[in-house]
Amino acid sequence: MTASPYRVPRRLLDDLAVGGGGPEAAKLLVDVRRSRTSQLIGDLVAETRATGHPDADVAAAAGRELTRIARLAPEAVDGVLAHPSVGAWARQESLLLRRPGGGALARPATLATVVVAAAVHAGVDAAVPVADQRGGDFPLPSLGVAHLPPTGGEVEVVAGGGGTSLRRGGGEVFVPEDPHQDVPGWRGLRRIDLGAVGFLLDPWAHVHLPAELRAGADAAWPLDVEQWCDRLAGGWAVLTERHPEVAAEVAAAVGVLTPLGAAGGPTSVTLADGFGCVFLSLPVDDRAAAETLAHELQHAKLTVVLDLFPLVASDPGRLFYAPWRDDARPLLGVLHGTYAHLGVTAFWRRERGLPGDRAEVEFIRWRIATLSAAGTLLAEADLTPMGRFFVERIAETLRGWGTDEVSADAVAAAEAMSREHRATWLAANAGVATGSHA
């Protein structure tokens, strides 16, 4: 269970810079983030020992058991380490342990839940030491939640035909062969299967989330799974029929969706440390579902590119205009939005051609917006050489699309939308100290 260095071929780097890369690049990014998670877990175990954290013994034993399972069933362990909430948890714990006073808030013994999940996936017996669990809920990332006696000690994993038993403190819970079904004592994560791709619906119920996301995730449940399945199936059909490369990248990189309530209107989010998960409210229609996945895929890709290469040398301490936001954004935020909206622009470019459709206006609108934001970035000295390479390639791509044949009416409508957004933004942000292109 050691992290491996990754080299990105120049060909893939160039493809990533222009928003593509295909499944080859997507799979590489999955491997990079899983490697980071593995490294974080190893560091976490070492840090708990070095600092004398109360969970040190439990974390060390869990780490040893995870290493043992990885030797027996490496694919099972890789799958759990790639689960978005595991990567986010490992990063959160690592930051807490390094923060003055943060050790009191850290719960490195939670590693036991990762180990038990790996054992269940692998179908191997295991004995995993655990700390006390509040309320008896024992979450297994990528699988579901077992209700076991809330005492400490060990969770015993007993593999058998048709499923796996979890035992602790005199209690026993059976995890069925299809773990996404509910049985007494077990609540499985729901899964939506769409033929060539499937998505787990994960509420992140036992992982810390920013307050707004936590409220949104909680508000979505209980969930109408059939409605979500229908909407996602429609969106997936749009991607596979008209955006096959995006569909292939989504299939390789995104395996988890977290439904959000939509009290404030449609929304979607990708967490920097939760690669592989898209947080989203129920899309309004099939095309919106497809656009959301195409958009958030780009954010996800850039989060891992940033693991490999710093794209911004330093925060200039100023805020900037982003043509898709109502608020002023830091430089890195503008970069993220620019990369994501390159994907949005490409999506609408491919959607053109349906009679009476809005796709042409959307394409022009987002091409104008994204090229403007790229200009903002290139005017700043705080991009690294790699960051400048990425933004220059984005700008070149957008300028190339400027030769596409479009109607005068669509251009006029898109330009009017751009002017209106900028005027509204300037009025709302009059007192904000911004960069030169704000």
Tab-separated table of C-alpha atoms in Angstrom:
chain	number	residue	atom	x	y	z
A	1	MET	CA	0.000	0.000	0.000
A	2	THR	CA	2.469	2.587	-1.205
A	3	ALA	CA	1.992	5.555	-3.478
A	4	SER	CA	3.565	5.440	-6.916
A	5	PRO	CA	4.896	8.381	-8.896
A	6	TYR	CA	3.054	9.110	-12.132
A	7	ARG	CA	4.328	10.617	-15.328
A	8	VAL	CA	1.809	12.114	-17.728
A	9	PRO	CA	2.773	11.638	-21.393
A	10	ARG	CA	3.006	14.933	-23.256
A	11	ARG	CA	0.282	13.740	-25.617
A	12	LEU	CA	-2.163	13.247	-22.732
A	13	LEU	CA	-1.110	16.498	-21.109
A	14	ASP	CA	-1.953	18.396	-24.272
A	15	ASP	CA	-5.283	16.584	-24.549
A	16	LEU	CA	-6.092	17.422	-20.925
A	17	ALA	CA	-5.181	21.070	-21.463
A	18	VAL	CA	-7.854	21.386	-24.140
A	19	GLY	CA	-10.457	19.679	-21.972
A	20	GLY	CA	-10.164	16.149	-23.353
A	21	GLY	CA	-7.959	13.167	-22.718
A	22	GLY	CA	-10.481	10.384	-23.188
A	23	PRO	CA	-10.774	7.330	-20.932
A	24	GLU	CA	-6.990	6.834	-20.944
A	25	ALA	CA	-6.433	10.170	-19.207
A	26	ALA	CA	-9.447	9.674	-16.942
A	27	LYS	CA	-8.148	6.301	-15.744
A	28	LEU	CA	-4.720	7.807	-15.132
A	29	LEU	CA	-6.284	10.521	-12.976
A	30	VAL	CA	-8.209	7.873	-11.012
A	31	ASP	CA	-4.923	6.066	-10.360
A	32	VAL	CA	-3.189	9.288	-9.319
A	33	ARG	CA	-5.871	10.165	-6.781
A	34	ARG	CA	-6.055	6.624	-5.420
A	35	SER	CA	-2.279	6.696	-4.996
A	36	ARG	CA	-2.578	9.948	-3.067
A	37	THR	CA	-5.214	8.422	-0.806
A	38	SER	CA	-2.995	5.412	-0.140
A	39	GLN	CA	-0.113	7.712	0.750
A	40	LEU	CA	-2.328	9.806	3.019
A	41	ILE	CA	-3.476	6.702	4.896
A	42	GLY	CA	0.105	5.544	5.403
A	43	ASP	CA	1.088	9.000	6.631
A	44	LEU	CA	-1.987	9.097	8.859
A	45	VAL	CA	-1.007	5.890	10.643
A	46	ALA	CA	2.551	7.155	11.118
A	47	GLU	CA	1.388	10.557	12.359
A	48	THR	CA	-0.963	9.083	14.956
A	49	ARG	CA	1.923	7.027	16.317
A	50	ALA	CA	4.385	9.938	16.293
A	51	THR	CA	1.993	12.288	18.089
A	52	GLY	CA	0.730	9.748	20.614
A	53	HIS	CA	-2.845	10.110	19.412
A	54	PRO	CA	-5.339	7.998	21.421
A	55	ASP	CA	-6.305	6.162	18.225
A	56	ALA	CA	-2.707	5.213	17.405
A	57	ASP	CA	-2.961	1.506	18.243
A	58	VAL	CA	-6.309	1.033	16.489
A	59	ALA	CA	-5.117	2.918	13.400
A	60	ALA	CA	-1.869	0.944	13.239
A	61	ALA	CA	-3.661	-2.401	13.497
A	62	ALA	CA	-6.174	-1.318	10.857
A	63	GLY	CA	-3.325	-0.256	8.581
A	64	ARG	CA	-1.658	-3.651	8.927
A	65	GLU	CA	-4.912	-5.436	8.146
A	66	LEU	CA	-5.474	-3.265	5.075
A	67	THR	CA	-1.995	-4.156	3.831
A	68	ARG	CA	-2.741	-7.853	4.356
A	69	ILE	CA	-6.011	-7.643	2.423
A	70	ALA	CA	-4.273	-5.706	-0.359
A	71	ARG	CA	-1.870	-8.611	-0.841
A	72	LEU	CA	-4.791	-11.034	-1.134
A	73	ALA	CA	-7.164	-8.895	-3.195
A	74	PRO	CA	-5.493	-5.750	-4.553
A	75	GLU	CA	-8.412	-4.825	-6.807
A	76	ALA	CA	-10.834	-4.825	-3.878
A	77	VAL	CA	-8.617	-2.499	-1.857
A	78	ASP	CA	-8.009	-0.274	-4.869
A	79	GLY	CA	-11.751	0.049	-5.373
A	80	VAL	CA	-12.352	1.175	-1.800
A	81	LEU	CA	-9.419	3.594	-1.824
A	82	ALA	CA	-10.811	5.107	-5.029
A	83	HIS	CA	-14.186	5.768	-3.401
A	84	PRO	CA	-14.554	9.569	-3.165
A	85	SER	CA	-15.492	9.736	0.502
A	86	VAL	CA	-12.393	7.715	1.465
A	87	GLY	CA	-10.095	10.157	-0.306
A	88	ALA	CA	-11.886	13.102	1.279
A	89	TRP	CA	-11.773	11.522	4.746
A	90	ALA	CA	-8.039	10.748	4.469
A	91	ARG	CA	-7.305	14.311	3.415
A	92	GLN	CA	-9.433	15.787	6.212
A	93	GLU	CA	-7.769	13.629	8.851
A	94	SER	CA	-4.314	14.479	7.531
A	95	LEU	CA	-5.029	18.204	7.735
A	96	LEU	CA	-6.466	17.899	11.246
A	97	LEU	CA	-3.459	15.992	12.562
A	98	ARG	CA	-1.114	18.680	11.252
A	99	ARG	CA	-3.153	21.597	12.564
A	100	PRO	CA	-2.310	22.946	16.036
A	101	GLY	CA	-4.966	21.523	18.323
A	102	GLY	CA	-6.523	19.574	15.462
A	103	GLY	CA	-5.552	16.181	16.838
A	104	ALA	CA	-8.381	16.374	19.357
A	105	LEU	CA	-10.858	16.532	16.464
A	106	ALA	CA	-9.192	13.848	14.328
A	107	ARG	CA	-10.620	10.325	14.285
A	108	PRO	CA	-7.954	8.186	12.591
A	109	ALA	CA	-9.568	5.030	14.020
A	110	THR	CA	-12.224	5.532	11.336
A	111	LEU	CA	-9.724	3.748	9.093
A	112	ALA	CA	-11.381	0.576	10.416
A	113	THR	CA	-14.458	1.281	8.286
A	114	VAL	CA	-12.264	1.396	5.175
A	115	VAL	CA	-10.633	-1.911	6.101
A	116	VAL	CA	-13.931	-3.695	6.748
A	117	ALA	CA	-15.284	-2.402	3.428
A	118	ALA	CA	-12.192	-3.763	1.678
A	119	ALA	CA	-12.625	-7.151	3.366
A	120	VAL	CA	-16.280	-7.338	2.307
A	121	HIS	CA	-15.420	-6.452	-1.284
A	122	ALA	CA	-12.585	-8.982	-1.272
A	123	GLY	CA	-14.679	-11.736	0.289
A	124	VAL	CA	-11.990	-12.486	2.872
A	125	ASP	CA	-12.163	-13.014	6.610
A	126	ALA	CA	-10.727	-10.259	8.768
A	127	ALA	CA	-10.594	-9.026	12.347
A	128	VAL	CA	-10.468	-5.250	12.522
A	129	PRO	CA	-10.044	-3.284	15.758
A	130	VAL	CA	-12.478	-0.400	16.102
A	131	ALA	CA	-13.196	2.448	18.465
A	132	ASP	CA	-16.633	3.031	19.953
A	133	GLN	CA	-19.248	3.992	17.351
A	134	ARG	CA	-21.864	6.547	18.284
A	135	GLY	CA	-25.348	5.132	17.933
A	136	GLY	CA	-24.115	1.820	16.597
A	137	ASP	CA	-23.974	2.869	12.938
A	138	PHE	CA	-20.908	1.418	11.250
A	139	PRO	CA	-20.532	2.912	7.749
A	140	LEU	CA	-18.697	0.967	5.080
A	141	PRO	CA	-17.634	3.324	2.284
A	142	SER	CA	-18.876	2.238	-1.153
A	143	LEU	CA	-21.258	-0.297	0.436
A	144	GLY	CA	-23.658	1.008	3.077
A	145	VAL	CA	-24.191	1.152	6.835
A	146	ALA	CA	-24.308	-1.725	9.320
A	147	HIS	CA	-26.015	-1.342	12.674
A	148	LEU	CA	-23.798	-3.044	15.258
A	149	PRO	CA	-23.483	-2.735	19.038
A	150	PRO	CA	-21.685	0.584	19.677
A	151	THR	CA	-18.929	-0.934	21.793
A	152	GLY	CA	-15.261	-0.937	20.873
A	153	GLY	CA	-13.164	-4.024	20.323
A	154	GLU	CA	-13.064	-5.836	17.010
A	155	VAL	CA	-15.351	-6.180	14.047
A	156	GLU	CA	-15.054	-9.705	12.728
A	157	VAL	CA	-15.648	-10.144	9.003
A	158	VAL	CA	-16.731	-13.659	8.052
A	159	ALA	CA	-16.983	-14.295	4.325
A	160	GLY	CA	-19.343	-16.944	3.046
A	161	GLY	CA	-21.523	-17.977	0.162
A	162	GLY	CA	-24.175	-15.416	-0.675
A	163	GLY	CA	-22.769	-12.615	1.452
A	164	THR	CA	-20.645	-11.612	4.416
A	165	SER	CA	-21.312	-11.465	8.153
A	166	LEU	CA	-20.093	-8.665	10.411
A	167	ARG	CA	-19.870	-9.474	14.116
A	168	ARG	CA	-19.149	-7.295	17.106
A	169	GLY	CA	-20.057	-7.321	20.778
A	170	GLY	CA	-22.504	-10.181	20.443
A	171	GLY	CA	-24.271	-8.605	17.485
A	172	GLU	CA	-24.223	-9.840	13.906
A	173	VAL	CA	-25.239	-8.198	10.634
A	174	PHE	CA	-25.421	-9.923	7.281
A	175	VAL	CA	-24.244	-7.978	4.230
A	176	PRO	CA	-26.021	-9.562	1.254
A	177	GLU	CA	-24.274	-10.611	-1.936
A	178	ASP	CA	-25.866	-7.561	-3.537
A	179	PRO	CA	-24.857	-5.025	-0.880
A	180	HIS	CA	-27.068	-2.315	-2.385
A	181	GLN	CA	-30.158	-4.037	-0.991
A	182	ASP	CA	-31.488	-3.570	2.554
A	183	VAL	CA	-31.787	-6.404	5.058
A	184	PRO	CA	-32.289	-6.224	8.833
A	185	GLY	CA	-29.364	-4.307	10.315
A	186	TRP	CA	-28.015	-3.278	6.913
A	187	ARG	CA	-28.787	-0.226	4.731
A	188	GLY	CA	-27.116	-0.493	1.357
A	189	LEU	CA	-26.121	2.427	-0.823
A	190	ARG	CA	-28.453	2.607	-3.780
A	191	ARG	CA	-27.002	2.003	-7.236
A	192	ILE	CA	-28.325	3.183	-10.584
A	193	ASP	CA	-27.263	0.925	-13.456
A	194	LEU	CA	-27.396	2.417	-16.939
A	195	GLY	CA	-25.953	-0.413	-18.964
A	196	ALA	CA	-22.312	0.452	-19.585
A	197	VAL	CA	-22.117	2.692	-16.523
A	198	GLY	CA	-23.417	2.669	-12.976
A	199	PHE	CA	-23.567	5.286	-10.243
A	200	LEU	CA	-23.716	4.791	-6.492
A	201	LEU	CA	-26.017	7.237	-4.723
A	202	ASP	CA	-24.003	8.144	-1.641
A	203	PRO	CA	-25.355	10.672	0.904
A	204	TRP	CA	-21.936	10.931	2.649
A	205	ALA	CA	-23.904	10.502	5.865
A	206	HIS	CA	-20.842	9.772	8.018
A	207	VAL	CA	-18.256	12.059	6.403
A	208	HIS	CA	-17.747	15.722	7.189
A	209	LEU	CA	-19.015	18.054	4.465
A	210	PRO	CA	-19.131	21.854	4.236
A	211	ALA	CA	-22.294	23.043	5.982
A	212	GLU	CA	-24.134	24.076	2.812
A	213	LEU	CA	-23.425	20.757	1.107
A	214	ARG	CA	-24.391	18.798	4.208
A	215	ALA	CA	-27.728	20.622	4.370
A	216	GLY	CA	-28.319	20.002	0.666
A	217	ALA	CA	-27.436	16.314	0.894
A	218	ASP	CA	-29.662	15.808	3.932
A	219	ALA	CA	-32.544	17.647	2.227
A	220	ALA	CA	-32.543	15.231	-0.729
A	221	TRP	CA	-33.522	12.192	1.342
A	222	PRO	CA	-35.735	10.203	1.355
A	223	LEU	CA	-35.002	9.948	-2.341
A	224	ASP	CA	-37.257	9.077	-5.256
A	225	VAL	CA	-34.722	6.659	-6.754
A	226	GLU	CA	-36.924	5.838	-9.748
A	227	GLN	CA	-37.174	9.521	-10.708
A	228	TRP	CA	-33.409	9.934	-10.448
A	229	CYS	CA	-32.857	6.784	-12.471
A	230	ASP	CA	-35.125	8.024	-15.268
A	231	ARG	CA	-33.469	11.443	-15.404
A	232	LEU	CA	-29.937	10.073	-15.348
A	233	ALA	CA	-30.795	7.477	-17.980
A	234	GLY	CA	-32.014	10.267	-20.233
A	235	GLY	CA	-28.880	12.309	-19.610
A	236	TRP	CA	-26.666	9.312	-20.232
A	237	ALA	CA	-28.421	8.704	-23.557
A	238	VAL	CA	-27.649	12.299	-24.583
A	239	LEU	CA	-23.970	11.788	-23.747
A	240	THR	CA	-23.565	8.433	-25.446
A	241	GLU	CA	-25.403	9.506	-28.606
A	242	ARG	CA	-23.947	12.987	-29.101
A	243	HIS	CA	-20.911	13.241	-26.790
A	244	PRO	CA	-19.334	9.767	-26.785
A	245	GLU	CA	-15.873	10.868	-25.620
A	246	VAL	CA	-17.374	12.716	-22.655
A	247	ALA	CA	-19.450	9.634	-21.861
A	248	ALA	CA	-16.324	7.475	-21.925
A	249	GLU	CA	-14.514	9.858	-19.571
A	250	VAL	CA	-17.473	10.023	-17.181
A	251	ALA	CA	-17.680	6.222	-17.133
A	252	ALA	CA	-13.985	6.030	-16.243
A	253	ALA	CA	-13.837	8.853	-13.698
A	254	VAL	CA	-17.238	9.334	-12.024
A	255	GLY	CA	-18.823	6.486	-10.105
A	256	VAL	CA	-20.677	8.270	-7.306
A	257	LEU	CA	-23.463	10.841	-7.250
A	258	THR	CA	-24.697	12.658	-4.166
A	259	PRO	CA	-28.224	14.004	-4.634
A	260	LEU	CA	-28.891	17.484	-3.274
A	261	GLY	CA	-32.119	19.252	-2.447
A	262	ALA	CA	-32.918	22.024	-4.913
A	263	ALA	CA	-34.428	24.660	-2.633
A	264	GLY	CA	-32.269	27.384	-4.201
A	265	GLY	CA	-32.596	26.112	-7.762
A	266	PRO	CA	-30.517	23.630	-9.771
A	267	THR	CA	-26.985	23.206	-8.486
A	268	SER	CA	-23.953	20.956	-8.858
A	269	VAL	CA	-20.609	20.770	-7.044
A	270	THR	CA	-17.364	18.809	-7.204
A	271	LEU	CA	-15.211	18.683	-4.062
A	272	ALA	CA	-11.470	19.011	-4.627
A	273	ASP	CA	-10.822	16.062	-2.297
A	274	GLY	CA	-13.823	14.004	-3.426
A	275	PHE	CA	-12.683	13.018	-6.915
A	276	GLY	CA	-15.142	10.655	-8.563
A	277	CYS	CA	-18.281	12.134	-6.992
A	278	VAL	CA	-20.654	14.751	-8.374
A	279	PHE	CA	-22.994	16.504	-5.949
A	280	LEU	CA	-26.092	17.607	-7.855
A	281	SER	CA	-29.743	18.458	-7.526
A	282	LEU	CA	-32.192	16.612	-9.756
A	283	PRO	CA	-31.545	17.994	-13.257
A	284	VAL	CA	-34.553	19.667	-14.854
A	285	ASP	CA	-34.384	17.510	-17.994
A	286	ASP	CA	-32.237	14.977	-19.825
A	287	ARG	CA	-30.036	17.557	-21.508
A	288	ALA	CA	-29.414	19.338	-18.203
A	289	ALA	CA	-28.328	16.011	-16.700
A	290	ALA	CA	-25.857	15.507	-19.548
A	291	GLU	CA	-24.517	19.057	-19.307
A	292	THR	CA	-24.057	18.755	-15.535
A	293	LEU	CA	-21.973	15.606	-15.888
A	294	ALA	CA	-19.899	17.167	-18.690
A	295	HIS	CA	-19.342	20.299	-16.593
A	296	GLU	CA	-18.439	18.599	-13.320
A	297	LEU	CA	-16.198	16.090	-15.094
A	298	GLN	CA	-13.936	18.994	-16.037
A	299	HIS	CA	-13.747	20.243	-12.442
A	300	ALA	CA	-12.887	16.714	-11.307
A	301	LYS	CA	-10.118	16.332	-13.871
A	302	LEU	CA	-8.554	19.642	-12.909
A	303	THR	CA	-8.509	18.763	-9.194
A	304	VAL	CA	-6.185	15.842	-9.947
A	305	VAL	CA	-4.129	17.772	-12.491
A	306	LEU	CA	-3.486	20.173	-9.599
A	307	ASP	CA	-2.206	17.213	-7.537
A	308	LEU	CA	0.410	16.675	-10.231
A	309	PHE	CA	1.267	20.215	-11.310
A	310	PRO	CA	0.833	23.553	-9.559
A	311	LEU	CA	-0.933	25.810	-12.051
A	312	VAL	CA	-0.994	28.934	-9.881
A	313	ALA	CA	2.273	29.999	-8.235
A	314	SER	CA	0.696	32.120	-5.514
A	315	ASP	CA	-2.575	33.770	-4.626
A	316	PRO	CA	-2.308	37.400	-5.772
A	317	GLY	CA	-4.711	38.426	-3.023
A	318	ARG	CA	-7.184	39.976	-5.447
A	319	LEU	CA	-10.570	38.856	-6.670
A	320	PHE	CA	-11.683	38.659	-10.275
A	321	TYR	CA	-14.756	38.686	-12.473
A	322	ALA	CA	-15.928	35.252	-13.599
A	323	PRO	CA	-18.695	35.453	-16.236
A	324	TRP	CA	-20.611	32.518	-14.720
A	325	ARG	CA	-20.640	33.717	-11.099
A	326	ASP	CA	-22.483	36.421	-9.188
A	327	ASP	CA	-19.563	36.888	-6.773
A	328	ALA	CA	-15.902	37.818	-7.254
A	329	ARG	CA	-13.515	34.872	-7.408
A	330	PRO	CA	-9.864	34.198	-6.498
A	331	LEU	CA	-7.484	33.405	-9.326
A	332	LEU	CA	-7.621	29.634	-8.778
A	333	GLY	CA	-11.413	29.796	-8.781
A	334	VAL	CA	-11.365	31.583	-12.136
A	335	LEU	CA	-8.991	28.926	-13.475
A	336	HIS	CA	-11.283	26.127	-12.318
A	337	GLY	CA	-14.317	27.802	-13.834
A	338	THR	CA	-12.504	28.492	-17.095
A	339	TYR	CA	-11.495	24.859	-17.487
A	340	ALA	CA	-14.992	23.655	-16.612
A	341	HIS	CA	-16.664	26.092	-18.988
A	342	LEU	CA	-14.396	25.008	-21.804
A	343	GLY	CA	-16.231	21.709	-21.383
A	344	VAL	CA	-19.598	23.482	-21.231
A	345	THR	CA	-18.789	25.401	-24.425
A	346	ALA	CA	-17.752	22.188	-26.165
A	347	PHE	CA	-20.969	20.523	-25.004
A	348	TRP	CA	-23.180	23.206	-26.554
A	349	ARG	CA	-21.037	23.329	-29.690
A	350	ARG	CA	-21.832	19.665	-30.290
A	351	GLU	CA	-25.506	20.174	-29.412
A	352	ARG	CA	-26.149	22.632	-32.255
A	353	GLY	CA	-28.319	21.696	-35.203
A	354	LEU	CA	-31.736	21.000	-33.716
A	355	PRO	CA	-34.443	23.297	-35.193
A	356	GLY	CA	-35.471	26.175	-32.923
A	357	ASP	CA	-32.953	25.096	-30.325
A	358	ARG	CA	-31.050	27.272	-27.858
A	359	ALA	CA	-27.758	25.419	-28.276
A	360	GLU	CA	-26.279	27.957	-30.699
A	361	VAL	CA	-26.852	30.841	-28.286
A	362	GLU	CA	-25.444	28.815	-25.388
A	363	PHE	CA	-22.364	27.900	-27.423
A	364	ILE	CA	-21.620	31.522	-28.332
A	365	ARG	CA	-22.421	32.786	-24.849
A	366	TRP	CA	-20.030	30.392	-23.125
A	367	ARG	CA	-17.334	30.780	-25.770
A	368	ILE	CA	-17.347	34.554	-25.145
A	369	ALA	CA	-17.367	34.067	-21.367
A	370	THR	CA	-14.643	31.438	-21.256
A	371	LEU	CA	-12.351	33.281	-23.653
A	372	SER	CA	-12.773	36.435	-21.552
A	373	ALA	CA	-11.844	34.535	-18.384
A	374	ALA	CA	-8.829	32.993	-20.122
A	375	GLY	CA	-7.716	36.527	-20.978
A	376	THR	CA	-8.027	37.499	-17.322
A	377	LEU	CA	-5.814	34.586	-16.335
A	378	LEU	CA	-3.179	35.228	-18.995
A	379	ALA	CA	-2.889	38.856	-17.897
A	380	GLU	CA	-1.726	37.735	-14.446
A	381	ALA	CA	1.873	36.893	-13.536
A	382	ASP	CA	0.807	34.324	-10.943
A	383	LEU	CA	0.319	31.388	-13.303
A	384	THR	CA	3.084	28.792	-13.310
A	385	PRO	CA	4.573	27.812	-16.687
A	386	MET	CA	2.298	24.752	-16.682
A	387	GLY	CA	-0.678	26.907	-15.743
A	388	ARG	CA	0.099	29.290	-18.587
A	389	PHE	CA	0.393	26.338	-20.972
A	390	PHE	CA	-3.060	25.108	-19.955
A	391	VAL	CA	-4.717	28.506	-20.303
A	392	GLU	CA	-3.015	29.280	-23.608
A	393	ARG	CA	-4.258	25.978	-25.029
A	394	ILE	CA	-7.762	26.745	-23.749
A	395	ALA	CA	-7.680	30.167	-25.415
A	396	GLU	CA	-6.359	28.717	-28.683
A	397	THR	CA	-9.162	26.170	-28.732
A	398	LEU	CA	-11.838	28.792	-28.107
A	399	ARG	CA	-10.431	31.125	-30.748
A	400	GLY	CA	-10.474	28.243	-33.209
A	401	TRP	CA	-14.175	27.736	-32.537
A	402	GLY	CA	-14.717	31.395	-33.384
A	403	THR	CA	-14.626	30.451	-37.069
A	404	ASP	CA	-17.726	28.251	-36.715
A	405	GLU	CA	-20.662	29.441	-38.778
A	406	VAL	CA	-23.297	30.922	-36.459
A	407	SER	CA	-26.362	33.067	-37.002
A	408	ALA	CA	-26.350	36.818	-36.422
A	409	ASP	CA	-29.393	36.501	-34.160
A	410	ALA	CA	-27.616	33.984	-31.933
A	411	VAL	CA	-24.540	36.211	-31.694
A	412	ALA	CA	-26.675	39.213	-30.757
A	413	ALA	CA	-28.548	37.251	-28.090
A	414	ALA	CA	-25.345	35.826	-26.594
A	415	GLU	CA	-23.601	39.205	-26.536
A	416	ALA	CA	-26.621	40.778	-24.837
A	417	MET	CA	-26.548	38.078	-22.154
A	418	SER	CA	-22.829	38.690	-21.599
A	419	ARG	CA	-23.310	42.450	-21.229
A	420	GLU	CA	-26.226	41.993	-18.854
A	421	HIS	CA	-24.290	39.590	-16.628
A	422	ARG	CA	-21.293	41.889	-16.417
A	423	ALA	CA	-23.415	44.952	-15.627
A	424	THR	CA	-25.307	43.076	-12.908
A	425	TRP	CA	-22.054	41.757	-11.462
A	426	LEU	CA	-20.434	45.213	-11.390
A	427	ALA	CA	-23.426	46.661	-9.559
A	428	ALA	CA	-23.383	43.863	-6.983
A	429	ASN	CA	-19.599	43.920	-6.449
A	430	ALA	CA	-18.903	47.643	-6.536
A	431	GLY	CA	-17.051	47.591	-3.215
A	432	VAL	CA	-14.881	44.550	-3.936
A	433	ALA	CA	-11.143	45.018	-4.516
A	434	THR	CA	-10.659	43.168	-7.784
A	435	GLY	CA	-7.993	42.369	-10.309
A	436	SER	CA	-7.405	44.466	-13.368
A	437	HIS	CA	-9.898	42.506	-15.472
A	438	ALA	CA	-12.767	42.543	-12.990
